[in-house]
Structures are given as structure tokens and as C-alpha cells.
Amino acid sequence: MPASRRLVLVGGLAAAGCSSLAVTAGGVRRMDPALDGVVAPDARLERLASGFTWSEGPVWIAEGAYLLFSDVPENRIHRWSRAGGLSVFMAPSGYDGPDPSVFREPGSNGLIAGPAGTILMADHGNRAIARVDLATQVKTLLATHYRGARFNSPNDLVQASNGAIFFTDPPYGLKDMDRSPLKEMAENGVYRLDPDGGVHRLVDDLTFPNGVALSPDQRTLYVSVSDPARPVLMAYELDGAGGIRGGRVFKDFAALAGPSAPGLPDGMAVDRDGRLFATGPGGVHVLTPDGRSLGLIDTAGAAANCTFGEDGRTLFITAGDRLLRLETLTRG
């Protein structure tokens, strides 16, 4: 059953202090000349803020011209804007109960825009998909169980035009993850939450499903797998009812992973032409709809997620302890 509760709004600067604007190490690596039509050759990767434990789940709020993003272990949502800089928007963002020691990451993770004045959240700490009113910070839990068993720790989500929400449910939020005594399902699944509240498991054979995205025509569901033993990005064909017809490996990152390229497949964004900006070893990989690599946005450290914002051309990247920005030539 849905439940509502009020969360605390915290004003002032975040504990993760706002840094001065700087060009980061790394930059853009060109693998195909076609990248020049997507990211200008002289584009600069800028650091907007730093000092986070693990930044995640960025979402651009067009109505107020600001970005929200999670610091999952610290149980906070931060806000950033050109006018106001950095502040704490919500704390706690996830679990607010008596014993946080049972969680590895108790906060919110993926965030996306919801109905007017709201965001939708993958809530690690409450093991739920939730909706949050931006004005009041009232949180409504939309889904917490599948067939009587509680979710592990919903990680990322995307909403289709018909209102259905696709989301992943790895064990990353739980202390000891798959070995947690709180884990009620053996599977780490991919699900669809329908507008009527029905929950359907679509995929049950991935070890660590993580980021999720839809193609512009909403016929393909992309799911990243953040498994060091099999770091892949999957593509699933969707039928007209939002079911899975078949899956394939869209991009295998195994050959790229290593100490010189930190990070695993995680969150992603899709531009209007269907290109994927997918986090993975070394940063954010720019991929065509047929899986060709155009280039790498080298974040000089692991990248967790990204989203388009401002006029639609700005790519915001959450990368470990930093929030980054890159101006592109495309639109999200």
C-alpha cells in the first residue's frame, strides 16, 4: 500500500563543499570523426562541485532551473544551480529509521522528473520506488514489494510516455549485498511498475542490474550490468505492452576495464537521436544506436551517472566525489 511521510529540508551549503569552477583532468577522447558533431573538439569538462562520497542520479528541474543529485552513502540529495551554487536539498533522502547500520547505502539513488512539481526516486534506504513533492518534500512510496517479497534496493529508473516506470533492483543498498539477511528475493531483477500499481518482473538473470534508459521510440530498454566479471550494457526489445521480447549485449566493456580505466557500467542518458551517453570504464562512453563507439568523456575517475539539462545541450555528470559539466552539440 502507498504510504506518505514528510522529510526534513536542510538549508545552507552542503557538507560536501562547493569548489570553484575548474577544468578537470581527463577530457574528451575522439574515437570516430562523427563525435565532432556531438561534442565540439575544444569542449571542456568542468568541475562544478566536489567532496561527495558517491554522487549519483542527477535530474534537471526545468521549472526552477536547477539540478538535483544524490549522495547515496551520505543519505542526501544536493541541489546545484548557476545562480545559487550548491546546497543540501533533502536529508535524509532515503532511510530515516532507527538502525542505518543494516544498509551499505541508505540514501536515494536514481532521480528522474515526475508529474509537475515532483520527482520520482529509486530509494535504496526504503527499498522502494517513490514520488517526492519538490515544494513540501513529502514522499509517497509507490512500490515496495513484488509478489509479497520486499525489493532489495531499487537503483535507477526511467518512465515511459504511458506512465510505466522501468527500474532495476540490485542489492547495493544493503550491507553485505547478496549475503544480507534482509534480502527477501534471490533475484536482482529489472521491473516495470504500471500506472495502476501493478509490478512485473521483466528480467531475472542479471547479476547486478544498474542503470536503465529507454530509446527515443521507447522500443528498446537499456540496462547496464555493473559486474566486474561481466561488465556489459544490455538492450531489450519491448513489445507494445511493455514486455520483453528478447535481449542482447549492446556493449561489452570487459576489454576496457582495468586500473587505468576505473568504473563499471552504471547510469546513462540518451540524446534525441538515440545516442547513448553511458558510464563505464574510464568515464562516459558516447555510443550510436547501433552500438558504435564515437568517443569517451574521460572523467579521470569512476563516473556513476549523467543527464542533460539547462537548454538540453548541457551534460551533467556525477563522478564519485565530483559533479561535472560538459557542453555538447546535441540535445537530450
Coordinates of N, CA and C in Angstrom, one line a residue, residues 194-318:
D194 N 3.5 -0.3 -13.4 CA 2.4 0.2 -14.2 C 1.7 1.4 -13.5
P195 N 1.0 2.3 -14.2 CA 0.3 3.3 -13.5 C -0.8 2.9 -12.5
D196 N -1.3 1.6 -12.7 CA -2.3 1.1 -11.8 C -1.7 0.5 -10.6
G197 N -0.4 0.5 -10.4 CA 0.3 0.0 -9.3 C 0.8 -1.5 -9.5
G198 N 0.5 -2.1 -10.6 CA 0.9 -3.5 -10.8 C 2.4 -3.5 -11.1
V199 N 3.1 -4.5 -10.5 CA 4.6 -4.6 -10.7 C 4.8 -5.9 -11.4
H200 N 5.7 -5.9 -12.4 CA 6.0 -7.0 -13.3 C 7.5 -7.2 -13.3
R201 N 8.0 -8.4 -13.1 CA 9.5 -8.6 -13.2 C 9.7 -9.0 -14.7
L202 N 10.6 -8.2 -15.4 CA 10.9 -8.4 -16.8 C 12.2 -9.2 -17.0
V203 N 13.2 -9.1 -16.1 CA 14.5 -9.7 -16.3 C 14.9 -10.2 -14.9
D204 N 15.3 -11.5 -14.9 CA 15.7 -12.1 -13.6 C 17.1 -12.8 -13.6
D205 N 17.9 -12.6 -14.7 CA 19.1 -13.4 -14.9 C 20.3 -12.5 -14.9
L206 N 20.2 -11.2 -14.4 CA 21.4 -10.4 -14.4 C 22.0 -10.3 -13.0
T207 N 23.3 -10.3 -12.9 CA 23.9 -10.3 -11.5 C 23.7 -9.0 -10.8
F208 N 24.1 -7.9 -11.5 CA 24.0 -6.6 -10.8 C 23.4 -5.6 -11.8
P209 N 22.1 -5.7 -12.1 CA 21.5 -4.7 -13.0 C 21.6 -3.3 -12.3
N210 N 21.9 -2.3 -13.1 CA 22.2 -1.0 -12.5 C 21.4 0.1 -13.2
G211 N 22.1 0.9 -14.2 CA 21.4 1.9 -14.9 C 20.4 1.4 -15.9
V212 N 19.4 2.3 -16.2 CA 18.3 1.9 -17.1 C 17.9 3.1 -17.9
A213 N 17.6 2.9 -19.2 CA 17.2 4.0 -20.1 C 16.4 3.5 -21.2
L214 N 15.6 4.3 -21.8 CA 14.8 4.0 -23.0 C 15.3 4.7 -24.2
S215 N 15.1 4.0 -25.4 CA 15.4 4.7 -26.6 C 14.3 5.7 -26.9
P216 N 14.6 6.7 -27.8 CA 13.6 7.7 -28.0 C 12.2 7.2 -28.5
D217 N 12.2 6.1 -29.3 CA 11.0 5.5 -29.8 C 10.4 4.5 -28.7
Q218 N 11.0 4.4 -27.6 CA 10.6 3.5 -26.5 C 10.4 2.1 -26.8
R219 N 11.1 1.6 -27.9 CA 11.0 0.2 -28.2 C 12.2 -0.6 -27.7
T220 N 13.2 0.1 -27.1 CA 14.4 -0.6 -26.6 C 14.6 -0.1 -25.2
L221 N 14.8 -1.1 -24.3 CA 15.2 -0.8 -22.9 C 16.6 -1.2 -22.7
Y222 N 17.4 -0.2 -22.3 CA 18.8 -0.4 -22.0 C 19.1 -0.6 -20.5
V223 N 19.9 -1.7 -20.2 CA 20.1 -2.0 -18.8 C 21.6 -2.2 -18.6
S224 N 22.3 -1.5 -17.8 CA 23.7 -1.7 -17.5 C 23.9 -2.7 -16.4
V225 N 25.0 -3.5 -16.5 CA 25.3 -4.5 -15.6 C 26.7 -4.2 -15.0
S226 N 26.7 -3.8 -13.7 CA 27.9 -3.3 -13.0 C 28.6 -4.5 -12.3
D227 N 28.9 -5.6 -13.1 CA 29.5 -6.8 -12.5 C 31.0 -6.8 -13.0
P228 N 32.0 -6.7 -12.2 CA 33.4 -6.7 -12.7 C 33.7 -7.9 -13.5
A229 N 33.0 -9.0 -13.3 CA 33.2 -10.3 -14.0 C 32.5 -10.2 -15.4
R230 N 31.5 -9.4 -15.6 CA 30.8 -9.3 -16.8 C 30.2 -7.9 -17.0
P231 N 31.1 -6.9 -17.2 CA 30.6 -5.5 -17.3 C 30.0 -5.2 -18.7
V232 N 28.7 -5.3 -18.8 CA 28.0 -5.2 -20.1 C 26.9 -4.2 -20.0
L233 N 26.5 -3.7 -21.2 CA 25.3 -2.9 -21.4 C 24.3 -3.8 -22.2
M234 N 23.2 -4.1 -21.7 CA 22.2 -4.9 -22.4 C 21.1 -4.1 -23.1
A235 N 20.6 -4.6 -24.2 CA 19.5 -3.9 -24.9 C 18.4 -5.0 -25.0
Y236 N 17.1 -4.6 -24.6 CA 16.0 -5.5 -24.6 C 14.9 -4.9 -25.5
E237 N 14.4 -5.7 -26.4 CA 13.3 -5.2 -27.3 C 12.0 -5.3 -26.5
L238 N 11.2 -4.2 -26.5 CA 10.0 -4.1 -25.8 C 8.8 -4.3 -26.7
D239 N 7.8 -5.0 -26.3 CA 6.6 -5.1 -27.1 C 5.6 -4.0 -26.7
G240 N 4.5 -3.9 -27.4 CA 3.6 -2.8 -27.2 C 3.0 -2.7 -25.8
A241 N 3.1 -3.8 -25.0 CA 2.5 -3.7 -23.6 C 3.6 -3.5 -22.6
G242 N 4.9 -3.2 -23.1 CA 6.0 -3.0 -22.1 C 6.6 -4.3 -21.6
G243 N 6.4 -5.4 -22.4 CA 7.0 -6.7 -22.0 C 8.3 -6.8 -22.8
I244 N 9.1 -7.8 -22.4 CA 10.4 -8.1 -23.0 C 10.2 -9.1 -24.1
R245 N 10.7 -8.8 -25.3 CA 10.7 -9.8 -26.4 C 12.1 -10.6 -26.5
G246 N 13.1 -9.9 -26.2 CA 14.4 -10.5 -26.3 C 15.5 -9.6 -25.9
G247 N 16.7 -10.1 -25.4 CA 17.8 -9.3 -25.0 C 19.0 -9.6 -25.7
R248 N 20.0 -8.6 -25.8 CA 21.3 -8.9 -26.4 C 22.3 -8.0 -25.7
V249 N 23.5 -8.3 -25.8 CA 24.6 -7.5 -25.3 C 24.8 -6.4 -26.3
F250 N 24.5 -5.1 -25.9 CA 24.7 -4.0 -26.7 C 26.1 -3.5 -26.8
K251 N 26.8 -3.5 -25.6 CA 28.2 -3.1 -25.5 C 28.8 -3.9 -24.4
D252 N 30.0 -4.6 -24.7 CA 30.7 -5.3 -23.7 C 32.0 -4.5 -23.4
F253 N 32.1 -4.1 -22.1 CA 33.2 -3.3 -21.7 C 34.3 -4.0 -21.1
A254 N 34.3 -5.4 -21.1 CA 35.3 -6.2 -20.4 C 36.7 -5.8 -20.8
A255 N 36.9 -5.6 -22.1 CA 38.3 -5.4 -22.6 C 38.8 -4.0 -22.2
L256 N 37.9 -3.1 -21.8 CA 38.3 -1.7 -21.5 C 38.5 -1.5 -20.0
A257 N 38.0 -2.4 -19.2 CA 38.1 -2.3 -17.7 C 39.5 -2.6 -17.2
G258 N 39.9 -1.8 -16.2 CA 41.2 -2.1 -15.5 C 41.6 -0.9 -14.7
P259 N 42.7 -1.0 -14.1 CA 43.2 0.1 -13.2 C 43.3 1.5 -13.9
S260 N 43.6 1.5 -15.2 CA 43.8 2.7 -15.9 C 42.4 3.3 -16.4
A261 N 41.4 2.5 -16.2 CA 40.1 3.0 -16.6 C 39.1 2.6 -15.5
P262 N 39.0 3.3 -14.4 CA 38.2 3.0 -13.3 C 36.7 3.2 -13.7
G263 N 35.9 2.3 -13.0 CA 34.4 2.4 -13.2 C 33.9 1.2 -13.9
L264 N 32.6 1.1 -13.8 CA 31.8 0.0 -14.4 C 30.6 0.5 -15.0
P265 N 29.9 -0.2 -15.9 CA 28.6 0.3 -16.5 C 27.6 0.7 -15.4
D266 N 27.1 1.8 -15.5 CA 26.2 2.4 -14.4 C 25.1 3.2 -15.1
G267 N 24.9 4.4 -14.7 CA 23.8 5.2 -15.3 C 24.1 5.7 -16.6
M268 N 23.1 6.2 -17.3 CA 23.2 6.7 -18.7 C 22.1 7.7 -19.1
A269 N 22.4 8.4 -20.2 CA 21.4 9.3 -20.7 C 21.4 9.1 -22.2
V270 N 20.2 9.4 -22.8 CA 20.0 9.2 -24.3 C 19.7 10.5 -24.9
D271 N 20.3 10.8 -26.0 CA 20.0 12.1 -26.7 C 18.9 11.9 -27.7
R272 N 18.4 13.0 -28.3 CA 17.2 13.0 -29.1 C 17.4 12.1 -30.4
D273 N 18.7 11.8 -30.8 CA 19.0 11.0 -31.9 C 19.2 9.5 -31.5
G274 N 19.0 9.2 -30.3 CA 19.2 7.8 -29.8 C 20.6 7.4 -29.4
R275 N 21.5 8.4 -29.4 CA 22.9 8.1 -29.0 C 22.9 7.9 -27.4
L276 N 23.7 7.0 -26.9 CA 23.8 6.8 -25.5 C 25.0 7.4 -25.0
F277 N 24.8 8.1 -23.8 CA 26.0 8.6 -23.1 C 26.0 7.7 -21.8
A278 N 26.8 6.6 -21.9 CA 26.7 5.5 -20.9 C 28.0 5.5 -20.1
T279 N 27.9 5.6 -18.8 CA 29.0 5.5 -17.9 C 29.6 4.1 -18.0
G280 N 30.9 4.0 -17.8 CA 31.6 2.7 -17.9 C 33.1 2.9 -17.6
P281 N 33.9 2.0 -17.9 CA 35.3 2.1 -17.6 C 35.9 3.4 -18.2
G282 N 36.5 4.3 -17.4 CA 37.1 5.5 -17.9 C 36.3 6.7 -17.9
G283 N 35.0 6.6 -17.8 CA 34.1 7.8 -17.8 C 32.8 7.5 -18.5
V284 N 32.4 8.4 -19.4 CA 31.1 8.4 -20.1 C 31.4 8.0 -21.6
H285 N 30.9 6.9 -22.1 CA 31.1 6.5 -23.4 C 29.9 7.0 -24.3
V286 N 30.3 7.5 -25.5 CA 29.3 8.0 -26.4 C 29.1 6.9 -27.5
L287 N 27.9 6.4 -27.5 CA 27.6 5.2 -28.4 C 26.5 5.5 -29.3
T288 N 26.6 5.1 -30.6 CA 25.5 5.3 -31.5 C 24.4 4.2 -31.2
P289 N 23.2 4.4 -31.8 CA 22.1 3.4 -31.6 C 22.4 2.0 -32.0
D290 N 23.4 1.9 -32.9 CA 23.8 0.5 -33.3 C 25.1 0.0 -32.6
G291 N 25.4 0.8 -31.5 CA 26.5 0.3 -30.6 C 27.9 0.7 -31.0
R292 N 28.1 1.6 -32.0 CA 29.4 2.0 -32.4 C 29.9 3.1 -31.4
S293 N 31.2 3.0 -31.0 CA 31.8 3.9 -30.0 C 32.3 5.1 -30.8
L294 N 31.8 6.3 -30.4 CA 32.2 7.6 -31.0 C 33.3 8.2 -30.2
G295 N 33.3 8.0 -28.9 CA 34.3 8.7 -28.1 C 34.1 8.4 -26.6
L296 N 35.0 8.9 -25.8 CA 34.9 8.8 -24.3 C 35.1 10.1 -23.7
I297 N 34.2 10.5 -22.8 CA 34.4 11.6 -21.9 C 35.1 11.1 -20.7
D298 N 36.4 11.4 -20.7 CA 37.3 10.9 -19.6 C 37.1 11.7 -18.4
T299 N 36.6 11.1 -17.3 CA 36.3 11.8 -16.1 C 37.4 11.7 -15.0
A300 N 38.5 11.1 -15.4 CA 39.7 10.9 -14.5 C 39.2 10.3 -13.2
G301 N 38.5 9.3 -13.3 CA 37.9 8.6 -12.1 C 36.6 8.0 -12.5
A302 N 36.0 7.1 -11.7 CA 34.8 6.5 -12.0 C 33.6 7.4 -12.1
A303 N 32.8 7.3 -13.1 CA 31.6 8.0 -13.3 C 30.4 7.2 -13.0
A304 N 29.4 7.7 -12.3 CA 28.2 7.0 -11.9 C 27.0 7.2 -12.8
N305 N 26.8 8.4 -13.3 CA 25.5 8.7 -14.0 C 25.6 10.0 -14.7
C306 N 24.7 10.3 -15.5 CA 24.7 11.6 -16.2 C 23.2 11.9 -16.7
T307 N 23.0 13.2 -17.0 CA 21.7 13.7 -17.5 C 21.9 15.0 -18.3
F308 N 21.0 15.2 -19.2 CA 21.0 16.5 -19.9 C 20.2 17.5 -19.2
G309 N 20.6 18.8 -19.2 CA 19.9 19.8 -18.5 C 20.1 21.2 -19.2
E310 N 19.7 22.3 -18.4 CA 19.7 23.6 -18.9 C 19.0 23.7 -20.3
D311 N 19.6 24.1 -21.4 CA 18.9 24.2 -22.6 C 18.8 22.9 -23.3
G312 N 19.2 21.8 -22.7 CA 19.1 20.5 -23.3 C 20.5 20.0 -23.8
R313 N 21.4 20.9 -23.9 CA 22.7 20.6 -24.5 C 23.8 20.3 -23.4
T314 N 23.5 20.7 -22.2 CA 24.5 20.6 -21.1 C 24.4 19.2 -20.5
L315 N 25.5 18.4 -20.5 CA 25.5 17.1 -19.9 C 26.1 17.3 -18.5
F316 N 25.4 16.9 -17.5 CA 25.8 16.9 -16.1 C 26.2 15.5 -15.8
I317 N 27.4 15.3 -15.1 CA 27.9 14.0 -14.8 C 28.2 13.9 -13.3
T318 N 27.7 12.9 -12.7 CA 28.1 12.6 -11.3 C 29.2 11.6 -11.3

